[in-house]
Tab-separated table of C-alpha atoms in Angstrom:
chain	number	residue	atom	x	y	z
A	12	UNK	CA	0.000	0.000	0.000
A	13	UNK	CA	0.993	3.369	-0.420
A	14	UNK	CA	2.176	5.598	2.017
A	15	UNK	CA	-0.130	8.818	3.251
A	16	UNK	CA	3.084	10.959	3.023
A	17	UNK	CA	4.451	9.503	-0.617
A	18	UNK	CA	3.931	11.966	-3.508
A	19	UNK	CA	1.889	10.975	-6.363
A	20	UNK	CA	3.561	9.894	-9.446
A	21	UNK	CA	3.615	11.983	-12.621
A	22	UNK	CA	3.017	10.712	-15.596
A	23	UNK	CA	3.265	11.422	-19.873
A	24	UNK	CA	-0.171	11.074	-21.370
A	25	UNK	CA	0.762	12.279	-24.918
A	26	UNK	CA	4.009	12.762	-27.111
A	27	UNK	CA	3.356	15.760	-29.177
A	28	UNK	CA	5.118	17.010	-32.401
A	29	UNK	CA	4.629	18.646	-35.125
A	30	UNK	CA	6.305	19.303	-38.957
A	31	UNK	CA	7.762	15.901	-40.073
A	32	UNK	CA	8.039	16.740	-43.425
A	33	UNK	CA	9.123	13.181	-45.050
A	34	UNK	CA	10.619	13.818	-48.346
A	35	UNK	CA	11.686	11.811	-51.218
A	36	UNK	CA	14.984	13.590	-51.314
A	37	UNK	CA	17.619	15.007	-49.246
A	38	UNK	CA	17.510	18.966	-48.951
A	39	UNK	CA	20.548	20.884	-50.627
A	40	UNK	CA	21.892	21.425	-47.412
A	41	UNK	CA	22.183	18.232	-45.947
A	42	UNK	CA	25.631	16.152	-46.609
A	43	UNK	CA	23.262	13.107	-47.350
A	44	UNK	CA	23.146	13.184	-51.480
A	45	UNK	CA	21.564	9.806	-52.214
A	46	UNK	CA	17.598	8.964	-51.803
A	47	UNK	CA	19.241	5.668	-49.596
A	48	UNK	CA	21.024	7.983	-47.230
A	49	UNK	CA	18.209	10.438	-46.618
A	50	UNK	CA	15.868	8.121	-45.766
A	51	UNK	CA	18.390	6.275	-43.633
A	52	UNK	CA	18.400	9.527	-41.477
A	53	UNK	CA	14.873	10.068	-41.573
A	54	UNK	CA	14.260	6.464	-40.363
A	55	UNK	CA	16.785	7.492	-37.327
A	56	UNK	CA	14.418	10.207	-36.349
A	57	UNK	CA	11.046	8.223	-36.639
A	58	UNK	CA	12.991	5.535	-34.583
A	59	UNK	CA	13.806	8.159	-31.654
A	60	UNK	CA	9.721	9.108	-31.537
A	61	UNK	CA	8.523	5.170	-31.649
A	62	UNK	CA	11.363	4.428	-28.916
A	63	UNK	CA	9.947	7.714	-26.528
A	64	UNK	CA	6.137	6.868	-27.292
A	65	UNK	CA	7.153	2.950	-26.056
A	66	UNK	CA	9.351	4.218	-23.016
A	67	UNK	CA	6.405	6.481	-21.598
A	68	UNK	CA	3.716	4.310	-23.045
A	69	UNK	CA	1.274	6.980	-24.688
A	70	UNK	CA	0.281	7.727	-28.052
A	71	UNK	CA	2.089	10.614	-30.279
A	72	UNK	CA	0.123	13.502	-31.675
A	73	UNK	CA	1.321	14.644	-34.807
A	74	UNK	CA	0.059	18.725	-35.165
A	75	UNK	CA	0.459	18.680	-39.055
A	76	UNK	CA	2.850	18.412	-42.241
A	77	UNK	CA	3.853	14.535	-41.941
A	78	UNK	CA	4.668	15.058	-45.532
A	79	UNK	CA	6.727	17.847	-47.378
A	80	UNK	CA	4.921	17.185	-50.698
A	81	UNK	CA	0.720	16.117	-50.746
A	82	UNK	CA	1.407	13.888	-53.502
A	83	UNK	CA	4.608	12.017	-52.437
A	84	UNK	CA	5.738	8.917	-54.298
A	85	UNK	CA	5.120	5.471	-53.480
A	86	UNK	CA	8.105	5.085	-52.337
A	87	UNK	CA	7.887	7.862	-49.497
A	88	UNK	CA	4.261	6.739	-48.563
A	89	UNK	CA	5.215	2.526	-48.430
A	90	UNK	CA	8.423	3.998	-46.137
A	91	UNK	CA	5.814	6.141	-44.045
A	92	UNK	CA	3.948	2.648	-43.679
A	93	UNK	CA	6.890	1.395	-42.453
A	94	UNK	CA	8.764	3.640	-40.064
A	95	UNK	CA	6.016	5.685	-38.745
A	96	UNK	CA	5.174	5.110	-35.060
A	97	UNK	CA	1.961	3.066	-34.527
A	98	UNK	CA	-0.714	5.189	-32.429
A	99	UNK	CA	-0.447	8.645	-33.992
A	100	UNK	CA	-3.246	11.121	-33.873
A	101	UNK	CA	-2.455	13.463	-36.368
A	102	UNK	CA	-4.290	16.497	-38.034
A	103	UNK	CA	-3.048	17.792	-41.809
A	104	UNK	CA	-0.860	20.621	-42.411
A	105	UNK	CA	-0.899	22.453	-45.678
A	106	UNK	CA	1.779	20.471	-47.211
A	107	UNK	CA	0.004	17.735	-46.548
A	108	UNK	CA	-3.105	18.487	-48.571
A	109	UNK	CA	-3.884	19.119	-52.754
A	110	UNK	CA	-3.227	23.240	-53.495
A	111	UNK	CA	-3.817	23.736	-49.677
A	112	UNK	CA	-7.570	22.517	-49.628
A	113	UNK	CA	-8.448	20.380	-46.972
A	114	UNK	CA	-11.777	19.583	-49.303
A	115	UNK	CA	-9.176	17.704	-51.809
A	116	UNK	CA	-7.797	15.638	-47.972
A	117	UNK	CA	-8.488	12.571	-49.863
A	118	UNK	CA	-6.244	12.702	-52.648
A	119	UNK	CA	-3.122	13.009	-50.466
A	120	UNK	CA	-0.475	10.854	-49.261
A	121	UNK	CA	-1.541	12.015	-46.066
A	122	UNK	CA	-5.039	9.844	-46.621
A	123	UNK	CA	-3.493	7.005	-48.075
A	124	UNK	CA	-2.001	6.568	-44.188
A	125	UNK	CA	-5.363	7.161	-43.081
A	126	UNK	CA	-6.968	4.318	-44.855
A	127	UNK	CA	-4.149	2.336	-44.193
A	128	UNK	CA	-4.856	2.630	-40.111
A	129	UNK	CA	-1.202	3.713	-39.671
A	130	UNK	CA	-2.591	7.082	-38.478
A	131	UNK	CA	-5.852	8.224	-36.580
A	132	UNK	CA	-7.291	11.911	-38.263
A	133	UNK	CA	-8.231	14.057	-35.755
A	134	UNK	CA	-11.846	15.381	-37.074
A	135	UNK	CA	-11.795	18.938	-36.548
A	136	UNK	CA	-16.291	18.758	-35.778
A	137	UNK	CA	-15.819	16.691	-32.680
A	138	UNK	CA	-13.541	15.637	-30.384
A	139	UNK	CA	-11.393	12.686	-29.510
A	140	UNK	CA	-11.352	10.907	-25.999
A	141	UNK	CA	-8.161	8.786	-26.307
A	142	UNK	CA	-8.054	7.716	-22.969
A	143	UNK	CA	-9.861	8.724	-18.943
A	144	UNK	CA	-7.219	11.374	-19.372
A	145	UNK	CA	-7.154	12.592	-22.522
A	146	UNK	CA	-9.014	14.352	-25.242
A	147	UNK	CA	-7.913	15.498	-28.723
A	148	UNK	CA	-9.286	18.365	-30.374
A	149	UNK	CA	-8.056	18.817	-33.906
A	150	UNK	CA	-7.349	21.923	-36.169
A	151	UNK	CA	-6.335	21.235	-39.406
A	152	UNK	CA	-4.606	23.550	-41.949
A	153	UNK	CA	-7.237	26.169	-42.774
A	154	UNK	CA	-9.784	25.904	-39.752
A	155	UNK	CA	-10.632	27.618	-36.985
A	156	UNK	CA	-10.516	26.849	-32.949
A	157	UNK	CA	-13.795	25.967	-31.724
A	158	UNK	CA	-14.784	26.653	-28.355
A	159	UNK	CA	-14.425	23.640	-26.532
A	160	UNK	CA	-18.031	22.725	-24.926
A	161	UNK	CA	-17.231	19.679	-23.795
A	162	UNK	CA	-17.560	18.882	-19.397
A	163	UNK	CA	-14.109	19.499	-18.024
A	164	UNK	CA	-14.056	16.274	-15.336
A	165	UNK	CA	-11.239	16.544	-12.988
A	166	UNK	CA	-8.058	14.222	-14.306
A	167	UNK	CA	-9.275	15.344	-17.950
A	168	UNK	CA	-6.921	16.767	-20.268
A	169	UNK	CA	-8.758	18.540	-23.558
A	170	UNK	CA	-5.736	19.055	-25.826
A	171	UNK	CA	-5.796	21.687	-28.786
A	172	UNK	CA	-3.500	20.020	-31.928
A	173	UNK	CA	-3.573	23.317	-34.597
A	174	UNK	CA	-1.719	23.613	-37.731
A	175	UNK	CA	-1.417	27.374	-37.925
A	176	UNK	CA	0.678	30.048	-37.550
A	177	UNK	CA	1.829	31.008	-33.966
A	178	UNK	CA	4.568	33.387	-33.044
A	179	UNK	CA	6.189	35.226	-29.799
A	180	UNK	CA	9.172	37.417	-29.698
A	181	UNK	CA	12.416	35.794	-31.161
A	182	UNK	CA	10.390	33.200	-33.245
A	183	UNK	CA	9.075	34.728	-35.650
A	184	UNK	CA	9.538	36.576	-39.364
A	185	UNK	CA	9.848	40.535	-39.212
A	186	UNK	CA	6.151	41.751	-39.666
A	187	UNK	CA	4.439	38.302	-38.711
A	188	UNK	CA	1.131	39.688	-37.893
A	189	UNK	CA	-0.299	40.447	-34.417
A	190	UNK	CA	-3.087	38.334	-35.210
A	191	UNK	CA	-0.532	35.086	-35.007
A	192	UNK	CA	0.498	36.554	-31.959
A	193	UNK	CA	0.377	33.637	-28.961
A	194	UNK	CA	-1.464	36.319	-26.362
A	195	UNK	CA	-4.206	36.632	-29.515
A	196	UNK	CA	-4.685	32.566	-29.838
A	197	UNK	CA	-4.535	32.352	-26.152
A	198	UNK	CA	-8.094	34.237	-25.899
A	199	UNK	CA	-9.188	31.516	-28.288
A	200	UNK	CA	-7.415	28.674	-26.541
A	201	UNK	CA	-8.876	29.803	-23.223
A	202	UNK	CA	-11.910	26.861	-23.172
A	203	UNK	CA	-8.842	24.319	-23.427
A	204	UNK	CA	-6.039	22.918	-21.157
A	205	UNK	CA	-2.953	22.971	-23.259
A	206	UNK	CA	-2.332	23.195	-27.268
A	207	UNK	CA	0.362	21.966	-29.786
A	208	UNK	CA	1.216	23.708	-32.961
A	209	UNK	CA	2.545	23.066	-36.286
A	210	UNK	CA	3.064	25.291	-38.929
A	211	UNK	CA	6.185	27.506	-37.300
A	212	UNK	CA	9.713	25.850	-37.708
A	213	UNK	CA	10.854	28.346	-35.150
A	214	UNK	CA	9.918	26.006	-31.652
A	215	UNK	CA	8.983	27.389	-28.592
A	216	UNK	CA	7.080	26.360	-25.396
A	217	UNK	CA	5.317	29.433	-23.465
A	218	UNK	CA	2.652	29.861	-20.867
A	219	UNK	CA	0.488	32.453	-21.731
A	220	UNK	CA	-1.454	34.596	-19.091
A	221	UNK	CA	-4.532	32.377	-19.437
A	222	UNK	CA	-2.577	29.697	-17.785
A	223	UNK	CA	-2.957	27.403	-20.833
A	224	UNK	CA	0.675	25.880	-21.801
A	225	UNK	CA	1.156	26.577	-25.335
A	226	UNK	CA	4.045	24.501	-27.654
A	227	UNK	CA	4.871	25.393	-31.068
A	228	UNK	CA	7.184	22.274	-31.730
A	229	UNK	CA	9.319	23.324	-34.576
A	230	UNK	CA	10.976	21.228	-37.471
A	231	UNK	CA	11.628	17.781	-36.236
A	232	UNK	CA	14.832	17.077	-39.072
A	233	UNK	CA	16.938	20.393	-40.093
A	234	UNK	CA	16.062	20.738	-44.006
A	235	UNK	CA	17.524	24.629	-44.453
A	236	UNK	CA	20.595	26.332	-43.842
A	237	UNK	CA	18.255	29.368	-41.215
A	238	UNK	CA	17.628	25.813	-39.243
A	239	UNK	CA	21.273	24.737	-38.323
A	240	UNK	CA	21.385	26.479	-35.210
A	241	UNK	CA	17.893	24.774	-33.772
A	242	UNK	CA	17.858	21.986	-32.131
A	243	UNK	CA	14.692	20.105	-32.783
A	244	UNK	CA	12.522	18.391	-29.778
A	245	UNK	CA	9.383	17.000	-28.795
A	246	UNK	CA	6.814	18.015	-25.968
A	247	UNK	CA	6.061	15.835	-22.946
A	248	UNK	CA	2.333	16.076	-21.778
A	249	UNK	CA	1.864	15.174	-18.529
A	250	UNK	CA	-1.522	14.282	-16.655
A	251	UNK	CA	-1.199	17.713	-14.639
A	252	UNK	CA	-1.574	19.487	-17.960
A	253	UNK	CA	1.884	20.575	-18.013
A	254	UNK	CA	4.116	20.345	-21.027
A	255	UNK	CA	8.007	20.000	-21.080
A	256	UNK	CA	10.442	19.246	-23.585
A	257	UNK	CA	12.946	16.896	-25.010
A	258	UNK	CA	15.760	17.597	-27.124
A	259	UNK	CA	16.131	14.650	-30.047
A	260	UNK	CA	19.672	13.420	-30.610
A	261	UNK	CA	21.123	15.462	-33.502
A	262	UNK	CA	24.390	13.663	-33.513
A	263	UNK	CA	23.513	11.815	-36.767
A	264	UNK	CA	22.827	15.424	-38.130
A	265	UNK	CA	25.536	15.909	-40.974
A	266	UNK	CA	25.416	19.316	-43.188
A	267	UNK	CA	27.492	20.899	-46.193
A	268	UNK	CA	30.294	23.272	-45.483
A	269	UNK	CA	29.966	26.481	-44.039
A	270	UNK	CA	31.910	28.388	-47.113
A	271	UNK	CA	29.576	26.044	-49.617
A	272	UNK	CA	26.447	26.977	-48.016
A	273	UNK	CA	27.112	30.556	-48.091
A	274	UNK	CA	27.749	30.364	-51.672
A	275	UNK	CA	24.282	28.485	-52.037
A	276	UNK	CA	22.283	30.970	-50.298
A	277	UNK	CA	24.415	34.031	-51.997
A	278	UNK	CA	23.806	32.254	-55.444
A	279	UNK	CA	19.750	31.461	-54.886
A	280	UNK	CA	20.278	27.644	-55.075
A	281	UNK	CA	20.190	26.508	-51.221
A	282	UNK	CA	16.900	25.260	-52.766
A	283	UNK	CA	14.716	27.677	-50.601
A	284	UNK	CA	14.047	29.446	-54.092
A	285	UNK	CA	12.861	26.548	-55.460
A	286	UNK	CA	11.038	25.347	-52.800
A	287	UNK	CA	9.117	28.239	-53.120
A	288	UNK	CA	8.122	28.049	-56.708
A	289	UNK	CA	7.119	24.703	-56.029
A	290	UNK	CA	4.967	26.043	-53.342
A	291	UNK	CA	3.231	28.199	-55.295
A	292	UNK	CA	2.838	26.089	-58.519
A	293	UNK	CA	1.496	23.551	-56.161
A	294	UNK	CA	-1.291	26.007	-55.124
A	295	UNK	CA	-2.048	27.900	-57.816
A	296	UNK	CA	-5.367	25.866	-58.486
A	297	UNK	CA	-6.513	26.038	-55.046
A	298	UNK	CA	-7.858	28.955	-52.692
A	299	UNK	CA	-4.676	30.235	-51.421
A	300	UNK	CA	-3.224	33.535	-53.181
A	301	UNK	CA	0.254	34.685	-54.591
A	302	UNK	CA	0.676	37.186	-51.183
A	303	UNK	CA	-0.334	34.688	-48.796
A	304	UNK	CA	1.689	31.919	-50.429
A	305	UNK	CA	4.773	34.122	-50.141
A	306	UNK	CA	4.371	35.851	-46.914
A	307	UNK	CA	3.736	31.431	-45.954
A	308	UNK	CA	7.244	30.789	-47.528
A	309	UNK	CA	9.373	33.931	-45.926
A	310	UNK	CA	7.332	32.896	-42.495
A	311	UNK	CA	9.801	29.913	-43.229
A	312	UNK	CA	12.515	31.028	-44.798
A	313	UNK	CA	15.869	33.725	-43.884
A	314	UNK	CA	16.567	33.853	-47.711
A	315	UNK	CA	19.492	34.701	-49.312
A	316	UNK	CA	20.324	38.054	-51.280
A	317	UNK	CA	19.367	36.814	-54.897
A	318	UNK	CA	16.476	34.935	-53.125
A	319	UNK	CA	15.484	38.025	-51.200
A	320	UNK	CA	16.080	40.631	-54.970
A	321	UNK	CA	14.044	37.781	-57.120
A	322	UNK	CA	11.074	37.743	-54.630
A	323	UNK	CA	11.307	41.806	-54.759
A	324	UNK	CA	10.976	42.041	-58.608
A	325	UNK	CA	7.838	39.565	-58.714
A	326	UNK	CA	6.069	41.655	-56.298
A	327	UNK	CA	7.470	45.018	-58.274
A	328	UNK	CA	9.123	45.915	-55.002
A	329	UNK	CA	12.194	48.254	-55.797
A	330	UNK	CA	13.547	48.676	-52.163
């Protein structure tokens, strides 16, 4: 029996992270130049998140972009099948859905892991109880926070996983608007108990002045040169409603030279550029619009000086 005097023990009810981004190839960036390698090192990191989820024995929640690319190759999707953690609750990010529409969801790679029970969608018109101490609400790409209505029981935590935009000082593009601001989604957050975002590469964990714990997790693998310095992690949610952190092992982590990145960047071809184009081909059937596709990609991106010059004469900007 346990003692009157011993303290109660803690423990993780959810692994949370966000912005997987498999892709079919290696980023310019990255010292890994063959398809083999790249998904060698991606396998690493998918290892590190099934090996946490076992050791604390609770599912992952995935807040978005599993997938750089909706329509990934067969390849990308049978290694997905593969190396994925089992018991994900995920939610799509606008990568992972056709020109940005979550109305085209089931075209997408994204979908094909749906049907294939590897992951559970989060349905963002009702809620998920997961366990007696856990609900899901989801927030795809493109929707917006309900309030939660749903009987807050004591030992109950309602969880908020959004794919959007969320900033605070330091992490964040200059002129990210106030509306992304995390005191502005904390007034919408303020019927829920803690929320993970996707969307921001730029991680942080905050606690805002509604007392809700807030994590933007960031990138989980280092695809561009403005990402070198970040060390990607995961959040811990714990049945008190808290949420910490833990740092991934980077030591596998192997990039080009200093002197040749500069040159990439300087020269346009660190693949950010292109990335970009991409981007916007990818969405120029869909909803989304030129400005909000690039103010998406410099959210992003610190591009380099024929990057930034290029972007300036499509938008006729002469300063």
């Amino acid at each position: 029996m346990q003692a009157e005097n011993q303290p109660e023990v803690r423990k993780v009810i959810a692994l949370l992270c966000s912005d997987i981004h498999l892709s079919h190839r290696p980023p310019v960036v990255r010292e890994e130049k063959t398809t083999n390698a790249w998904y060698s090192l991606q396998s690493k990191y998918l290892s590190q998140l099934s090996a946490m989820a076992g050791e604390y024995n609770c599912p992952i929640v995935c807040a978005g972009d599993i997938f750089d690319r909706w329509n990934s190759p067969a390849e990308l999707i049978n290694f997905a099948l593969a190396y994925l953690p089992d018991n994900m609750y995920c939610i799509p990010g606008q990568h992972d859905l056709p020109y940005h529409d979550f109305n085209q969801i089931v075209r997408s790679a994204y979908w094909t892991l749906v049907e294939a029970g590897k992951i559970n969608h989060l349905s963002h018109d009702r809620p998920l109880k997961v366990s007696d101490s856990l609900t899901l609400h989801g927030v795809p790409w493109g929707h917006r926070v309900p309030e939660n209505t749903e009987e807050h029981k004591e030992g109950m935590i309602h969880l908020a996983a959004i794919h959007a935009y969320i900033w605070t000082t330091g992490h964040n593009y200059p002129g990210a608007s106030q509306q992304a601001h995390i005191r502005e989604w904390a007034r919408l957050l303020s019927s829920y108990d803690a929320a993970v975002f996707g969307d921001n590469h730029k991680g942080f964990l905050s606690k805002t002045s509604f007392d809700i714990p807030i994590l933007n997790c960031g990138t989980l693998m280092r695809r561009k040169s403005d990402e070198l310095a970040y060390i990607p992690c995961v959040g811990l949610l714990w049945d008190d409603g808290i949420i910490s952190q833990k740092m991934l092992d980077t030591s596998v982590d192997k990039f080009i030279e200093p002197a040749a990145m500069k040159a990439l960047q300087e020269s346009g071809q660190d693949g950010q550029l292109s990335d970009f184009l991409q981007e916007l081909s990818s969405i120029a059937a869909g909803p989304i619009g030129f400005a909000d596709a690039l103010k998406h990609f410099l959210s992003e991106n610190t591009i380099g000086k024929h990057t930034r010059q290029v972007l300036r004469e499509i938008m006729g900007d002469a300063g």
